[in-house]
Short mmCIF file of C-alpha atoms and ligand atoms in Angstrom, two decimals:
data_model
loop_
_atom_site.label_atom_id
_atom_site.label_comp_id
_atom_site.label_asym_id
_atom_site.label_seq_id
_atom_site.Cartn_x
_atom_site.Cartn_y
_atom_site.Cartn_z
CA MET A 1 0.08 0.09 0.08
CA MET A 2 1.20 3.72 -1.19
CA MET A 3 2.09 5.99 1.68
CA LYS A 4 -0.37 9.00 2.21
CA ARG A 5 1.90 12.25 2.40
CA THR A 6 1.34 15.31 4.39
CA CYS A 7 0.85 17.91 2.07
CA ILE A 8 0.92 21.83 2.43
CA THR A 9 -2.83 23.04 0.90
CA GLY A 10 -2.64 26.79 1.86
CA THR A 11 -0.08 29.11 2.92
CA GLY A 12 -0.73 32.70 4.33
CA SER A 13 1.39 35.23 5.76
CA TYR A 14 1.57 38.66 7.48
CA LEU A 15 3.99 41.66 8.14
CA PRO A 16 3.80 44.28 9.99
CA GLU A 17 3.10 47.82 8.10
CA LYS A 18 6.06 49.64 9.87
CA ILE A 19 9.31 49.36 7.80
CA LEU A 20 12.55 50.11 8.96
CA THR A 21 15.42 51.21 6.64
CA ASN A 22 19.24 50.96 6.97
CA ALA A 23 19.17 54.49 6.60
CA ASP A 24 16.88 54.64 9.67
CA LEU A 25 19.53 52.41 12.04
CA GLU A 26 22.19 54.85 10.95
CA LYS A 27 20.43 57.14 13.09
CA MET A 28 19.94 54.59 15.99
CA VAL A 29 23.25 53.02 16.16
CA ASP A 30 26.79 53.63 14.58
CA THR A 31 26.79 51.28 11.74
CA SER A 32 25.61 52.08 7.73
CA ASP A 33 23.48 50.91 4.57
CA GLU A 34 26.80 50.16 3.30
CA TRP A 35 27.88 48.02 6.20
CA ILE A 36 24.72 46.56 6.67
CA THR A 37 24.25 45.48 2.75
CA THR A 38 27.51 44.07 2.06
CA ARG A 39 27.50 41.63 5.31
CA THR A 40 23.71 40.58 5.42
CA GLY A 41 21.88 41.81 2.43
CA ILE A 42 19.51 43.44 4.36
CA ARG A 43 17.73 46.35 3.29
CA GLU A 44 14.77 47.03 5.23
CA ARG A 45 12.67 45.19 8.11
CA ARG A 46 9.16 45.01 9.12
CA ILE A 47 8.48 46.09 13.20
CA ALA A 48 5.12 45.43 14.63
CA ALA A 49 3.16 48.46 15.76
CA GLU A 50 2.26 49.17 19.43
CA GLY A 51 -0.21 46.59 20.87
CA GLU A 52 0.61 44.20 17.95
CA HIS A 53 1.62 41.30 18.88
CA THR A 54 3.09 37.84 18.19
CA SER A 55 -0.44 36.19 18.18
CA ASP A 56 -1.91 39.11 16.59
CA LEU A 57 0.76 38.26 13.65
CA ALA A 58 0.10 34.90 13.87
CA THR A 59 -3.49 35.02 13.50
CA GLU A 60 -3.70 37.18 10.83
CA ALA A 61 -1.12 34.65 8.76
CA ALA A 62 -3.10 31.71 9.93
CA ARG A 63 -6.33 33.56 8.78
CA ARG A 64 -4.75 33.77 5.12
CA ALA A 65 -3.55 30.23 4.90
CA LEU A 66 -6.86 28.74 6.00
CA THR A 67 -8.56 30.90 3.15
CA MET A 68 -6.26 29.64 0.70
CA ALA A 69 -6.81 25.82 1.92
CA GLY A 70 -10.82 26.46 1.99
CA VAL A 71 -10.49 25.11 6.04
CA ALA A 72 -12.37 26.68 8.59
CA PRO A 73 -11.18 27.50 11.78
CA GLU A 74 -13.54 24.99 13.82
CA GLU A 75 -11.95 21.85 11.50
CA LEU A 76 -8.54 22.34 12.51
CA ASP A 77 -7.34 19.41 15.03
CA LEU A 78 -4.13 21.12 15.94
CA ILE A 79 -2.50 24.30 16.11
CA ILE A 80 0.95 24.45 16.36
CA VAL A 81 3.05 28.20 16.83
CA ALA A 82 7.12 28.01 16.31
CA THR A 83 8.19 30.96 18.48
CA VAL A 84 10.75 32.26 20.94
CA THR A 85 9.19 35.48 21.10
CA GLY A 86 5.63 34.46 22.50
CA ASP A 87 3.26 36.89 23.87
CA PHE A 88 3.47 35.35 27.02
CA SER A 89 6.06 33.08 28.70
CA TRP A 90 2.81 31.41 29.02
CA PRO A 91 0.45 29.96 27.93
CA ALA A 92 1.51 29.36 24.75
CA THR A 93 0.96 31.64 21.87
CA ALA A 94 -0.92 29.03 20.27
CA CYS A 95 -3.49 28.96 22.91
CA LEU A 96 -4.11 32.59 21.86
CA VAL A 97 -4.25 32.27 18.15
CA GLN A 98 -6.72 29.24 18.99
CA HIS A 99 -9.34 31.73 20.76
CA ASN A 100 -8.79 34.64 18.27
CA LEU A 101 -9.70 31.97 15.66
CA GLN A 102 -12.41 30.33 17.71
CA ALA A 103 -10.74 27.44 16.31
CA LYS A 104 -12.41 25.17 19.31
CA ARG A 105 -11.81 21.47 18.42
CA ALA A 106 -7.94 22.05 18.15
CA PHE A 107 -5.27 21.79 21.04
CA ALA A 108 -2.55 23.94 20.63
CA PHE A 109 0.77 24.19 21.99
CA ASP A 110 4.25 26.66 20.97
CA ILE A 111 7.53 25.00 20.06
CA SER A 112 10.95 26.41 20.79
CA ALA A 113 13.19 25.57 18.18
CA ALA A 114 14.58 29.14 17.40
CA CYS A 115 14.79 29.53 13.40
CA SER A 116 14.54 26.20 12.65
CA GLY A 117 11.23 26.28 14.42
CA PHE A 118 8.96 26.04 11.52
CA LEU A 119 10.81 22.76 10.20
CA TYR A 120 10.79 21.27 14.05
CA GLY A 121 6.96 22.25 13.35
CA LEU A 122 6.40 20.25 10.16
CA SER A 123 8.08 17.18 11.65
CA ILE A 124 5.94 17.51 14.28
CA ALA A 125 3.19 17.93 12.24
CA ASP A 126 3.57 15.39 10.05
CA SER A 127 3.75 12.61 13.02
CA TYR A 128 0.19 13.80 14.27
CA LEU A 129 -0.91 13.44 10.56
CA ARG A 130 1.02 9.97 9.65
CA ALA A 131 -0.44 8.18 13.09
CA GLY A 132 -4.12 9.68 11.93
CA THR A 133 -4.33 11.65 15.23
CA ALA A 134 -5.05 14.67 13.51
CA LYS A 135 -6.70 15.49 10.13
CA LYS A 136 -5.77 19.32 9.61
CA VAL A 137 -3.10 20.93 11.10
CA LEU A 138 -2.31 24.68 11.38
CA LEU A 139 1.81 25.46 11.90
CA ILE A 140 2.84 29.00 12.47
CA GLY A 141 5.94 30.76 12.59
CA ALA A 142 5.83 33.89 14.38
CA GLU A 143 8.27 36.25 15.66
CA VAL A 144 8.80 40.00 17.24
CA PHE A 145 12.43 39.89 17.50
CA SER A 146 12.29 43.74 18.18
CA ARG A 147 10.66 43.23 21.38
CA ILE A 148 13.59 41.65 22.35
CA VAL A 149 16.95 43.18 20.44
CA ASP A 150 18.76 45.57 22.16
CA TRP A 151 18.66 48.78 19.93
CA LYS A 152 21.61 49.92 21.21
CA ASP A 153 23.69 46.51 19.98
CA ARG A 154 24.55 47.06 16.26
CA GLY A 155 25.84 43.79 16.37
CA THR A 156 22.33 42.10 16.58
CA CYS A 157 19.55 45.06 16.12
CA ILE A 158 20.66 45.43 12.41
CA LEU A 159 19.66 41.64 11.61
CA PHE A 160 16.05 40.82 12.96
CA GLY A 161 12.84 41.72 11.58
CA ASP A 162 8.91 40.69 12.87
CA GLY A 163 6.58 38.54 10.83
CA ALA A 164 4.45 35.78 10.78
CA GLY A 165 3.66 32.85 8.31
CA ALA A 166 1.36 29.80 8.34
CA ALA A 167 0.76 26.72 6.54
CA VAL A 168 -2.06 24.29 6.69
CA LEU A 169 -1.16 20.82 6.63
CA GLU A 170 -3.47 17.53 5.72
CA THR A 171 -2.58 14.26 4.14
CA GLY A 172 -2.91 14.29 0.75
CA GLY A 173 -1.66 12.39 -2.32
CA GLU A 174 0.28 9.83 -2.64
CA ASP A 175 2.90 11.23 -4.96
CA ARG A 176 3.43 14.66 -3.54
CA GLY A 177 3.90 16.00 0.00
CA LEU A 178 6.65 15.67 2.72
CA LEU A 179 9.14 13.48 1.36
CA SER A 180 11.63 13.52 4.39
CA CYS A 181 12.56 15.76 7.67
CA HIS A 182 15.88 15.34 9.31
CA LEU A 183 16.48 17.35 11.89
CA HIS A 184 19.57 18.15 14.62
CA THR A 185 20.52 19.53 17.82
CA GLU A 186 23.90 20.53 19.56
CA GLY A 187 22.76 22.02 23.09
CA GLY A 188 26.53 22.72 23.69
CA CYS A 189 26.46 25.79 21.54
CA TRP A 190 23.58 27.27 23.35
CA PRO A 191 25.77 30.24 24.45
CA LEU A 192 26.49 31.49 21.13
CA LEU A 193 22.87 32.53 20.47
CA TYR A 194 19.97 32.95 23.20
CA GLN A 195 17.89 34.97 25.18
CA MET A 196 18.16 34.76 29.01
CA GLY A 197 14.72 36.29 29.45
CA GLN A 198 12.22 34.83 32.39
CA GLY A 199 13.50 31.62 33.40
CA SER A 200 14.46 29.25 35.96
CA ARG A 201 18.01 30.75 35.33
CA ASN A 202 16.23 34.04 36.22
CA PRO A 203 14.29 34.22 38.71
CA ALA A 204 11.14 36.49 39.23
CA ASP A 205 12.14 38.07 42.47
CA GLY A 206 15.76 38.97 40.85
CA GLY A 207 17.76 36.74 43.21
CA GLY A 208 19.53 34.51 40.05
CA CYS A 209 22.88 33.28 40.32
CA GLU A 210 23.80 35.01 37.00
CA PRO A 211 23.49 38.74 35.69
CA SER A 212 20.21 39.45 34.39
CA ASN A 213 19.78 40.32 30.82
CA PRO A 214 16.79 40.77 28.81
CA PHE A 215 18.19 40.76 25.25
CA VAL A 216 19.36 38.45 22.50
CA GLN A 217 22.72 37.49 22.94
CA MET A 218 24.85 36.50 19.55
CA GLN A 219 28.31 35.89 18.75
CA GLY A 220 27.27 36.64 15.13
CA ASN A 221 30.81 35.52 13.40
CA GLU A 222 30.69 31.73 15.31
CA VAL A 223 26.72 31.09 14.37
CA PHE A 224 27.94 32.18 10.43
CA LYS A 225 30.41 29.36 10.31
CA VAL A 226 28.41 26.66 11.86
CA ALA A 227 25.64 27.99 10.18
CA VAL A 228 26.89 27.65 6.43
CA ARG A 229 28.55 23.89 7.10
CA SER A 230 25.26 22.61 9.10
CA LEU A 231 23.06 23.86 6.47
CA CYS A 232 25.02 22.48 3.57
CA GLU A 233 25.21 19.10 5.22
CA ALA A 234 21.35 18.66 6.44
CA GLY A 235 20.86 19.73 2.45
CA GLU A 236 22.74 16.71 1.21
CA GLU A 237 21.56 14.64 4.07
CA ALA A 238 18.22 15.32 2.51
CA LEU A 239 19.22 14.52 -0.93
CA VAL A 240 20.65 11.24 -0.43
CA ALA A 241 17.94 10.13 1.93
CA ASN A 242 15.57 10.76 -1.09
CA LYS A 243 18.46 9.58 -3.87
CA MET A 244 18.02 12.94 -5.53
CA ALA A 245 20.62 15.67 -6.57
CA ALA A 246 20.66 18.99 -6.69
CA ALA A 247 19.47 19.05 -9.98
CA ASP A 248 16.42 17.58 -8.74
CA VAL A 249 15.60 20.88 -6.68
CA ASP A 250 13.51 23.14 -8.04
CA LEU A 251 13.67 25.21 -5.45
CA LEU A 252 15.72 26.24 -2.38
CA ILE A 253 13.30 28.01 0.17
CA PRO A 254 16.18 28.75 3.32
CA HIS A 255 16.03 30.39 6.45
CA GLN A 256 16.61 34.18 5.65
CA ALA A 257 19.48 34.81 7.99
CA ASN A 258 21.76 36.57 6.21
CA ARG A 259 22.05 36.58 2.25
CA ARG A 260 25.63 35.61 2.80
CA ILE A 261 24.90 32.52 4.50
CA LEU A 262 21.86 31.38 2.17
CA GLU A 263 24.12 32.31 -1.12
CA ALA A 264 27.45 30.19 0.51
CA THR A 265 24.94 27.27 1.47
CA ALA A 266 23.27 27.34 -2.40
CA LYS A 267 26.64 27.41 -3.66
CA ARG A 268 27.91 24.54 -1.88
CA LEU A 269 24.79 22.37 -2.54
CA GLY A 270 25.37 23.26 -6.31
CA ILE A 271 21.75 25.09 -6.72
CA PRO A 272 21.84 28.20 -9.03
CA PRO A 273 20.87 31.65 -7.67
CA GLU A 274 17.76 31.60 -10.10
CA ARG A 275 16.27 28.32 -7.79
CA VAL A 276 16.77 30.01 -4.95
CA VAL A 277 13.80 32.14 -2.37
CA VAL A 278 15.20 35.25 -1.27
CA ASN A 279 13.13 37.90 0.34
CA VAL A 280 16.01 38.99 3.32
CA ASP A 281 16.50 42.30 1.83
CA ARG A 282 12.63 42.93 2.69
CA VAL A 283 11.76 41.29 5.57
CA GLY A 284 15.32 40.69 7.60
CA ASN A 285 15.81 37.61 9.83
CA THR A 286 12.43 36.93 10.82
CA SER A 287 13.46 33.77 12.82
CA ALA A 288 11.10 31.11 12.51
CA ALA A 289 8.35 32.79 10.43
CA SER A 290 11.06 33.38 7.83
CA ILE A 291 11.06 30.14 5.62
CA PRO A 292 6.92 30.22 5.80
CA ILE A 293 6.94 33.89 4.79
CA ALA A 294 9.32 33.08 2.08
CA LEU A 295 7.36 29.74 1.22
CA ASP A 296 4.38 31.91 0.86
CA GLU A 297 5.36 34.78 -1.03
CA ALA A 298 6.89 32.18 -3.91
CA HIS A 299 3.38 30.55 -3.94
CA ARG A 300 1.59 33.37 -4.51
CA SER A 301 3.87 35.18 -6.93
CA GLY A 302 3.21 31.77 -9.01
CA ARG A 303 6.95 30.70 -8.60
CA VAL A 304 6.07 27.43 -6.75
CA LYS A 305 4.39 24.46 -9.39
CA GLN A 306 2.69 21.42 -8.69
CA GLY A 307 5.22 18.53 -8.75
CA ASP A 308 8.24 20.59 -7.82
CA VAL A 309 10.47 19.54 -5.36
CA LEU A 310 11.31 22.03 -2.32
CA LEU A 311 14.07 22.08 -0.18
CA LEU A 312 13.77 23.94 3.13
CA ASN A 313 16.68 24.33 4.99
CA ALA A 314 17.42 26.38 8.66
CA PHE A 315 19.83 26.74 11.30
CA GLY A 316 19.37 29.16 14.68
CA GLY A 317 19.74 29.13 18.18
CA GLY A 318 19.86 25.74 20.40
CA PHE A 319 21.66 25.09 17.74
CA THR A 320 18.98 23.75 16.17
CA TRP A 321 18.99 23.08 12.40
CA GLY A 322 17.66 20.71 9.55
CA ALA A 323 16.15 20.31 6.44
CA VAL A 324 13.31 19.28 4.89
CA LEU A 325 12.37 17.78 1.33
CA LEU A 326 8.95 18.20 -0.33
CA ARG A 327 6.99 17.84 -3.27
CA TRP A 328 4.54 20.14 -4.24
O1 LIG B 401 19.23 33.34 12.26
C1 LIG B 401 20.08 32.12 12.72
C2 LIG B 401 20.80 32.50 13.46
N1 LIG B 401 21.72 33.98 13.02
C3 LIG B 401 22.85 33.89 12.06
O2 LIG B 401 22.59 33.04 11.18
C4 LIG B 401 23.82 35.02 12.08
C5 LIG B 401 24.77 34.77 11.68
N2 LIG B 401 25.59 35.69 11.94
C6 LIG B 401 25.94 36.75 10.88
O3 LIG B 401 24.71 37.12 10.15
C7 LIG B 401 26.80 37.99 10.68
O4 LIG B 401 28.13 37.55 11.65
C8 LIG B 401 26.46 39.49 10.98
C9 LIG B 401 25.97 39.94 9.95
C10 LIG B 401 26.01 39.29 12.49
C11 LIG B 401 27.99 39.99 11.58
O5 LIG B 401 28.81 39.87 10.11
P1 LIG B 401 30.27 39.62 10.05
O6 LIG B 401 30.76 39.58 9.01
O7 LIG B 401 30.21 38.29 11.15
O8 LIG B 401 31.22 40.80 11.36
P2 LIG B 401 31.85 40.54 12.63
O9 LIG B 401 30.82 40.07 13.95
O10 LIG B 401 33.26 39.66 12.69
O11 LIG B 401 32.22 42.25 12.97
C12 LIG B 401 32.97 42.47 12.01
C13 LIG B 401 33.11 44.09 12.08
C14 LIG B 401 33.49 44.24 13.44
O12 LIG B 401 34.59 45.35 13.86
P3 LIG B 401 35.96 45.07 14.33
O13 LIG B 401 36.02 44.44 15.67
O14 LIG B 401 36.66 44.33 12.80
O15 LIG B 401 36.61 46.45 14.16
C15 LIG B 401 32.32 44.85 14.26
O16 LIG B 401 32.44 45.44 15.99
O17 LIG B 401 32.10 44.84 11.89
C16 LIG B 401 31.41 45.72 13.07
N3 LIG B 401 30.34 45.42 13.16
C17 LIG B 401 29.66 46.34 12.68
N4 LIG B 401 29.87 47.55 11.74
C18 LIG B 401 28.79 48.34 11.37
C19 LIG B 401 29.30 45.03 13.57
N5 LIG B 401 28.09 45.02 13.43
C20 LIG B 401 28.10 46.31 12.67
C21 LIG B 401 27.34 47.17 11.98
N6 LIG B 401 27.75 48.08 11.69
N7 LIG B 401 26.17 46.74 12.19
#
């Protein structure tokens, strides 16, 4: 018997209205449009409005994906939100989205895998769908990094942006859908990219044994080197597992961390630039939201055709990384 695969039946994304350009950043920190463009490829990023929260971005992206899929919120069995900038420490942002959508039947939870969150989420959604425990899953990547970056730290604040992307997942055809998910973690590297936030190492009463810092901490250069190597390894692993070569990939949709990272990865994998989806210039690094936003933009602009082979890869805090291969 042929296996029924998990298919993406709808995509949606939402970007806040406010645009922060490199010229704006020049007025805030000691940087230049030239430095940011050359080192990252980023020209502008979106910033959530006052009173606009991660759950709001997530809900809007979700509505657009549900409309495209023709799925009503009450049909959903499961809602997963991948985020490291949720509205609260808890409850999960997914609970707030479930309420906003009035998706009464769905159970909902968040996952924390930083920039790899959407790929980790695809793997989880796929497992529920294959097991038959869920028939319709809403997966969202949503971030408001503008609220956790230090706007005085030029090493991080130029990189990140806010946004959300969503996908509706259902069990579909035999000849299309998710082909494989390869996920990895290297927990020893957490100090290279993290946010202390409000955790057990930073008690609410302030009596922690480590100095508290509310902002994103990143050793950018160290992260960069490991990211390129790991993204290539995961991409190759996915191709080998599916007995495919780089020439079989119609579109690479990478996590939009930095233009140099995604160009270096594509080059090493042997995927030409015209088959790589890039929007980092307009949205910056939106962490877990980055792949679903890029996927939605590519899909809506007609770049994704039925039968196309898509390779998605991501790297982020944890360290976490991975690659997902699917046939559209
Ligand atoms: O989302 C997944 C996880 N995150 C990533 O994948 C991010 C990976 N890392 C990066 O994208 C890059 O490392 C950055 C864009 C963050 C930094 O680029 P870099 O080429 O690695 O620069 P660097 O950190 O090695 O810094 C080089 C120089 C330093 O000056 P000195 O010490 O050479 O005098 C920095 O102080 O550039 C300086 N610098 C800046 N100058 C102007 C750092 N940030 C800035 C800035 N404007 N914004």
